[in-house]
Amino acid sequence: MVVTKIAKIKKTGKSENSAKPKDLEKDEKSKQEKKPKTILQTPTGMSDILPQDQPYFDKILKISESFSNFYGFEKISTPILEFAELFEKGTGIDTDIVEKEMYTLRTKGGDLLALRPEFTPPLVRAYIEHGMMSLPQPVKLFSAGPVFRYGRPQAGRYRQFHQFNIETFGSKRPVVDIETIYLCYNILYSLGIKDALVKINSIGCRDCRPCSKKHLINYLKKKQNFLCPDCKTRLKNNPLRVLDCKKESCEQIARGAPQLLDHLCKACHSHFKRVLEFLDELKIPYLLDSCLVRGLDYYTRTVFEIVAENEKSVSQNALIGGGRYDDLIKLFSKKDIPGCGAAGGIERIINLLKEREVKVLQTGKPEVFFAQLGDSAKIRALKLLEEFRKNNFLVAHSLSRDSLSKQLNLANRLKVKYSLILGEEEVKRDSIILRDMKTGKQSLIKISNIVKEIKNKLK
Ligand code: HAM
């Protein structure tokens, strides 16, 4: 199979694997010139998650999954590859993600697949494919894993990154929007991000959006000479997106644009009012951001992003983004089923935690080291290690080392509280040496009692 990036996907779902967007091509060329590529490096925009970073990943995954579980979200895992058309239709043909950033591949059988750039369309697909609409509604799903977007790599923006993602299908109620936001806010809070700020807006629904769009287009047309080239195209294809362009000239124009909120229909207005009331009641800090529209096509009504308020460097990089999408499921199934969800960027959260020096406790850090000397001790050590495992004790060891001093050095490096030392002599006496690593004090313990002894000491 050949993995290629598509620059343009036709509405038919057939891709032209030809030209890359010019800026990306230039970007890659200059990078290549600076640094010759070898196969001994990760592809641009992708990185290894090194052992020292795993505790951060594990913690974010653990907290997001357990909190979501508590709120009734059930875990689902979907394939990393889906039909490319799922995203063309779901995420939207005119979005940057589909137009410029999708990794696609043609299988030997001729299917055009895409590495998922987000979770929402795959979860909608799974909801429909597995008949979840006949279950009691709402159906709430949690997922997590890698996603892929061929964007321009920069701080906090990668080509492979990880998201945790929650979706609620089958309820129109504003409380669902709030549950989504509250859950996300609490996940960040519990990870140590106490200054999370929810930026929020409502972009209306299919009834009121044409009117707000008309006002916006009229306004933007008068300013179009000052828009960046991308926004000139957006003005034709997706005028709402002009509002969240990060170019200074466009930002200035967006600030003076007619507000979407002023043109909401009655139903969207009262929905959004209720969402804001809930936010007030729950004391979740928020900021009404009239320029927030989000870069995905499916949203209706509430859209939001969560940032760390006091963060200036990667600040305006959202940690979590989401919103309501009441027309998305209908696009695929003709059934009028609303939805609401959000996704958190795990790498962005890790960057922030590290920048703020928030310590993450290494889960599974051993408190005991098992040192051994001689062949009969090694065999006995293996049996005893299995005893510790069965009793849920993490015991570090290095069976391939013979030197006791090297093993004890390792124990010191691991900062364990106790070391166990088993030599040929101890095996003969059916005993083991227990060494307190802080005091250096040693005692001889019967092997049959050692698990119990350690259990008591570590209580
Ligand atoms: P999104 O805003 O595209 O939304 O992504 C969600 C989060 O993923 C962002 O807030 C950010 O933390 C992280 N993220 C996005 N792009 C990158 C990147 N290139 N590098 C690193 N992190 C990134 C969605 O994906 C929607 N599916 C969320 C959703 C679920 N809406 C409704 N349900």
Coordinates of C-alpha atoms in Angstrom, one line a residue, residues 21 33 60 65 77 88 107 155 166 176 182 226 252 265 292 316 363 398 420 434-435 452:
P21 CA -0.6 22.9 -1.0
E33 CA 17.5 21.4 2.7
I60 CA -4.3 11.9 31.0
E65 CA -11.4 7.6 30.7
S77 CA -12.3 1.7 19.9
E88 CA -15.3 14.3 3.3
T107 CA -5.5 -0.3 -0.9
A155 CA 4.6 24.3 18.6
I166 CA -16.4 12.1 24.1
V176 CA -25.8 17.8 27.4
Y182 CA -18.1 20.4 32.7
F226 CA -8.0 43.6 3.1
Q252 CA -9.2 43.1 12.9
C265 CA -33.5 32.1 16.0
L292 CA -15.3 31.4 17.6
Q316 CA -4.3 30.4 22.3
T363 CA 2.5 4.9 38.0
S398 CA 18.1 -7.4 36.6
L420 CA 16.3 -8.1 48.5
L434 CA 16.3 -7.6 53.3
R435 CA 18.2 -4.3 53.0
K452 CA 4.3 -10.8 54.0

